[in-house]
Every structure is written in structure tokens, then in C-alpha cells.
Short mmCIF file of C-alpha atoms in Angstrom, two decimals:
data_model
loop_
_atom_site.label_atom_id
_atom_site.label_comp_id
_atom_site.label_asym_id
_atom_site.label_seq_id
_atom_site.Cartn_x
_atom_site.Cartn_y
_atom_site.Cartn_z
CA UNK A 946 -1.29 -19.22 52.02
CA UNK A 947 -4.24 -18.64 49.72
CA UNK A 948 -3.29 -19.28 45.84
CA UNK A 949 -6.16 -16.86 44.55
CA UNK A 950 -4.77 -14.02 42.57
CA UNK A 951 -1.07 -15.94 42.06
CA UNK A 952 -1.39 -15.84 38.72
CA UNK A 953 -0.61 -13.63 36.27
CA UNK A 954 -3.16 -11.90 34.35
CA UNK A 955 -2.84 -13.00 30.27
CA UNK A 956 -5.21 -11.12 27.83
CA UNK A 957 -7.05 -12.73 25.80
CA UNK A 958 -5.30 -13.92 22.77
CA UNK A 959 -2.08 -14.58 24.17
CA UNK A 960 1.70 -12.89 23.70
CA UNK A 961 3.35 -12.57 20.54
CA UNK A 962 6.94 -12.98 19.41
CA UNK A 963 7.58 -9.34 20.22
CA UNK A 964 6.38 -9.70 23.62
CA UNK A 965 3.23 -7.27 22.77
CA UNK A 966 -0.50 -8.70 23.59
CA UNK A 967 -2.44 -9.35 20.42
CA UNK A 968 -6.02 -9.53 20.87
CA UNK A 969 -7.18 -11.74 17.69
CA UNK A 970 -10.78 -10.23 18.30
CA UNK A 971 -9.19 -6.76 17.98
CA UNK A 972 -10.35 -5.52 14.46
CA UNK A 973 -9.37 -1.56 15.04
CA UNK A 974 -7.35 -0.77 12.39
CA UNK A 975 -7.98 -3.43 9.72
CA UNK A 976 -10.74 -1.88 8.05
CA UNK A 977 -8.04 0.64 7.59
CA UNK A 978 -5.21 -2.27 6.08
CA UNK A 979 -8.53 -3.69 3.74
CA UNK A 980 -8.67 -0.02 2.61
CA UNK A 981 -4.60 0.18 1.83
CA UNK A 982 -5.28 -2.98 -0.26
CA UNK A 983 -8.04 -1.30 -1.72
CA UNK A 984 -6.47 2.02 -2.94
CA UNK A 985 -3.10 0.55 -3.87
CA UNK A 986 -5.62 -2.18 -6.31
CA UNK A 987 -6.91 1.44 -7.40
CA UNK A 988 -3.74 2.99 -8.19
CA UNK A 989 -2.25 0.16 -9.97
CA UNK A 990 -5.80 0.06 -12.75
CA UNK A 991 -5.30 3.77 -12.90
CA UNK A 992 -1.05 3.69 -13.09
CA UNK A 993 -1.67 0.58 -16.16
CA UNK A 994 -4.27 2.72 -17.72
CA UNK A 995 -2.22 6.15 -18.22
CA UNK A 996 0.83 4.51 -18.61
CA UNK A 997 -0.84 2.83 -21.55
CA UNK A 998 -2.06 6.07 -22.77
CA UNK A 999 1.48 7.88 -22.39
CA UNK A 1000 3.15 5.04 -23.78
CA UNK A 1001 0.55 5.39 -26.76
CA UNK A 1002 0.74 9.25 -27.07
CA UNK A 1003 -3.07 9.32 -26.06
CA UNK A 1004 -4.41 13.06 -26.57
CA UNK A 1005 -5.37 13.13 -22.89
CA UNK A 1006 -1.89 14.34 -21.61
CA UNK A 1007 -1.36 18.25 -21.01
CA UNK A 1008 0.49 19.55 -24.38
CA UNK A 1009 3.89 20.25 -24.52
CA UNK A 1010 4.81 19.10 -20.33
CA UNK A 1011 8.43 18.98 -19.79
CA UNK A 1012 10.71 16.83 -18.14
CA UNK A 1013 13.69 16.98 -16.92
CA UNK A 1014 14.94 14.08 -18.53
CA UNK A 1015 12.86 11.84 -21.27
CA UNK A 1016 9.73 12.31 -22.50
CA UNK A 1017 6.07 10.78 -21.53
CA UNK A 1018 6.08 7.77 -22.99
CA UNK A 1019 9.60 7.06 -21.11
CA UNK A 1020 7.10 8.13 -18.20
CA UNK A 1021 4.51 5.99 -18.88
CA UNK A 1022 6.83 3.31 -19.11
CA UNK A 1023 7.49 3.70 -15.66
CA UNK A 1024 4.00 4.26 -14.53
CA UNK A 1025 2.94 1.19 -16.71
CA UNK A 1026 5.29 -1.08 -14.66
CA UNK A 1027 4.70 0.41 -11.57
CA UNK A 1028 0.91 -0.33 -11.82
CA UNK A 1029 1.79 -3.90 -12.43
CA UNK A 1030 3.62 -4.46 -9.19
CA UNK A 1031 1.02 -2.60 -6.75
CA UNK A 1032 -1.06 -4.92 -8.11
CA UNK A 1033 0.77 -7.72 -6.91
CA UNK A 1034 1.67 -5.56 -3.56
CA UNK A 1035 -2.14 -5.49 -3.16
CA UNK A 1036 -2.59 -9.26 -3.28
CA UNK A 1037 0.14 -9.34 -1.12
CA UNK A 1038 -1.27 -7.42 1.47
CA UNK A 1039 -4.97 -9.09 1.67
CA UNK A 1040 -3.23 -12.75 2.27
CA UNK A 1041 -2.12 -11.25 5.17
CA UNK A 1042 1.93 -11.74 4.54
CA UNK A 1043 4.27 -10.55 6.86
CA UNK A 1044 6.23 -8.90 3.79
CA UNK A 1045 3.16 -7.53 2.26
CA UNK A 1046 3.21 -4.86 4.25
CA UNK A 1047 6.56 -3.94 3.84
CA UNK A 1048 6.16 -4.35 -0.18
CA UNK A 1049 3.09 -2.52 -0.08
CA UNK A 1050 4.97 0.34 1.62
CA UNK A 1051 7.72 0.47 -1.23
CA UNK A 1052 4.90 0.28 -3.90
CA UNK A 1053 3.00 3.04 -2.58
CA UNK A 1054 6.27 4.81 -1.38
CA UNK A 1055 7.83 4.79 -5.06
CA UNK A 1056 4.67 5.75 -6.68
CA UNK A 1057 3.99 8.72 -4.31
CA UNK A 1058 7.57 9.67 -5.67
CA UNK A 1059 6.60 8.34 -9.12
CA UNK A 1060 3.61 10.67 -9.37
CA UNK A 1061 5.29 13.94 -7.65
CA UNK A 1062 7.24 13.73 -10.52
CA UNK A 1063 4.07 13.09 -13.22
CA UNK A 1064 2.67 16.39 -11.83
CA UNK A 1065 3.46 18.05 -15.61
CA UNK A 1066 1.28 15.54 -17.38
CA UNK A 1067 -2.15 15.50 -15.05
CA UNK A 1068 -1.59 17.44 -12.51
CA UNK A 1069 -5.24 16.75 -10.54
CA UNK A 1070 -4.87 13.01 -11.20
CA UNK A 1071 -1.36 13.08 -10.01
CA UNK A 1072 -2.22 14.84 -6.80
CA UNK A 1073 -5.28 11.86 -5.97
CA UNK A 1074 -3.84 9.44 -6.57
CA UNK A 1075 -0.57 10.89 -4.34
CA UNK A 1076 -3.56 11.37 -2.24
CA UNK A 1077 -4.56 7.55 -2.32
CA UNK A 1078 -0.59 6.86 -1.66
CA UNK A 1079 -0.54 8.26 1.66
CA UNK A 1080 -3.35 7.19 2.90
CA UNK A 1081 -2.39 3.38 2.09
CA UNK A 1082 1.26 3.47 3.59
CA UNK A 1083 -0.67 4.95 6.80
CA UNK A 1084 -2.72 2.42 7.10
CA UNK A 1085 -0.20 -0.10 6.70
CA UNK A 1086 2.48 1.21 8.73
CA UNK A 1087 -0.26 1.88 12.00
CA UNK A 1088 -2.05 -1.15 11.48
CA UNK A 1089 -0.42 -3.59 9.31
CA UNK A 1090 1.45 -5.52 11.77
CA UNK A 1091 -1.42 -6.49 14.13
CA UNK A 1092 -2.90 -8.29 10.88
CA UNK A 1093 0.38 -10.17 10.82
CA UNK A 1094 0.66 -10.84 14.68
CA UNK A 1095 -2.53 -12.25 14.40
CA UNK A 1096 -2.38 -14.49 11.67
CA UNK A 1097 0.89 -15.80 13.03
CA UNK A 1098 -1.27 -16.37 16.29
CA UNK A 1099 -4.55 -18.54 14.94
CA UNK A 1100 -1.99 -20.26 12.48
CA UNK A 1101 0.33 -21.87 16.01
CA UNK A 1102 -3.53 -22.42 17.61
CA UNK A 1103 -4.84 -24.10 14.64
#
């Protein structure tokens, strides 16, 4: 009996823990994680900045916006905070972590909530950077676990 096509066919890069095919080569989708990194490291310089300026009463705030409870520089001690730990969400995510990804999702998650509700203060800047939020958990949910898969991968090769 001829042994030529007995065995099975394995992509190239081998099977994962999941029992998905990663293809270490494959590099759809990470420009798109890079860019999550990238907007969240955006959103935290802009969320320390105005929650700087809140926190100092700055004269670049909309007069007289309302909230429904506290005032803006309870708001900007929020934002302020917030800023800090997308920053560290962003590092996060660029190592290549397998909860990164998941952290990064919160961070960009809460501040997506964070700046619905900072509408009354800067409304345009709100709406970007809620903007910049969406795009980034996107990215991360669609294409943040292949970055994982593979690191996991060349780190058992190598």
C-alpha cells in the first residue's frame, strides 16, 4: 500500500492550545492591535492633560456644564486617573500579554463610558476621543488574540 498522502496536512506554524491554526507569518490584523496601542497611548496624554485642566479649573471647559452628580474637577479626577491606567493598558498591549488585551478592553471600555458622560464639558473632544475608543477595543477584540497565539507559539519553539 503506497504511504504517499497518509499524512495529515499541518499548516504552517503549527496548532495552538485552542485547536485553531496560527500562522506566525500571518500579520493581518496586527497593524490594527499596533494601532489599539497607539490610540489608547493617545487617549491616556489627552485623558492626563484635561483631567489636569478640570482638576485645575482651566478656562478651556464649556461654562456653567452640569452634572448630574459633582462637579468637573470631581470629573477630571476621574479622567486624570483613567489616563494613567490606559497608559499602562497600552504598554500592556505592545509586550504582547495575553491579559493586555483583555485590560486594554476595560480601559478603553470604561473610558468610552467615561467620556459619554464628559460630553457637557467638550463635547467635540469627547466624541474623538469616544471615536479613538472604539476603534481600539475593535482592533483588539478581532485581532488581539492571534498576537497572543503567536507569541505563545515562537516562545515553546524558541
Amino acid at each position: 500500500m503506497s504511504t504517499t498522502g497518509s499524512t495529515p496536512y499541518t499548516p504552517p506554524g503549527g496548532q495552538g492550545e485552542s485547536g485553531f491554526y496560527y500562522d506566525t507569518d500571518d500579520t493581518h490584523g496586527q497593524g490594527l492591535v499596533t494601532f489599539a496601542g497607539v490610540m489608547l497611548t493617545i487617549a491616556a496624554v489627552l485623558n492626563t492633560l484635561y483631567g489636569i485642566a478640570a482638576i485645575d479649573k482651566a478656562g478651556f471647559y464649556v461654562n456653567n456644564a452640569r452634572y448630574v452628580f459633582g462637579d468637573l474637577a470631581t470629573w477630571g479626577w476621574f479622567v486624570l486617573a483613567l489616563g494613567i491606567i490606559q497608559f499602562f493598558a497600552a504598554l500592556a498591549i505592545w509586550q504582547g500579554t495575553s491579559w493586555g488585551r483583555w485590560f486594554g478592553v476595560a480601559c478603553a471600555s470604561a473610558n468610552a463610558i467615561l467620556q459619554m458622560l464628559w460630553i457637557p464639558a467638550q463635547p467635540v473632544l469627547a466624541l474623538t476621543i469616544l471615536t479613538m475608543d472604539i476603534i481600539a477595543i475593535y482592533g483588539l477584540l478581532a485581532y488581539g488574540g492571534r498576537r497572543t497565539a503567536a507569541n505563545r507559539q515562537r516562545a515553546a519553539q524558541g
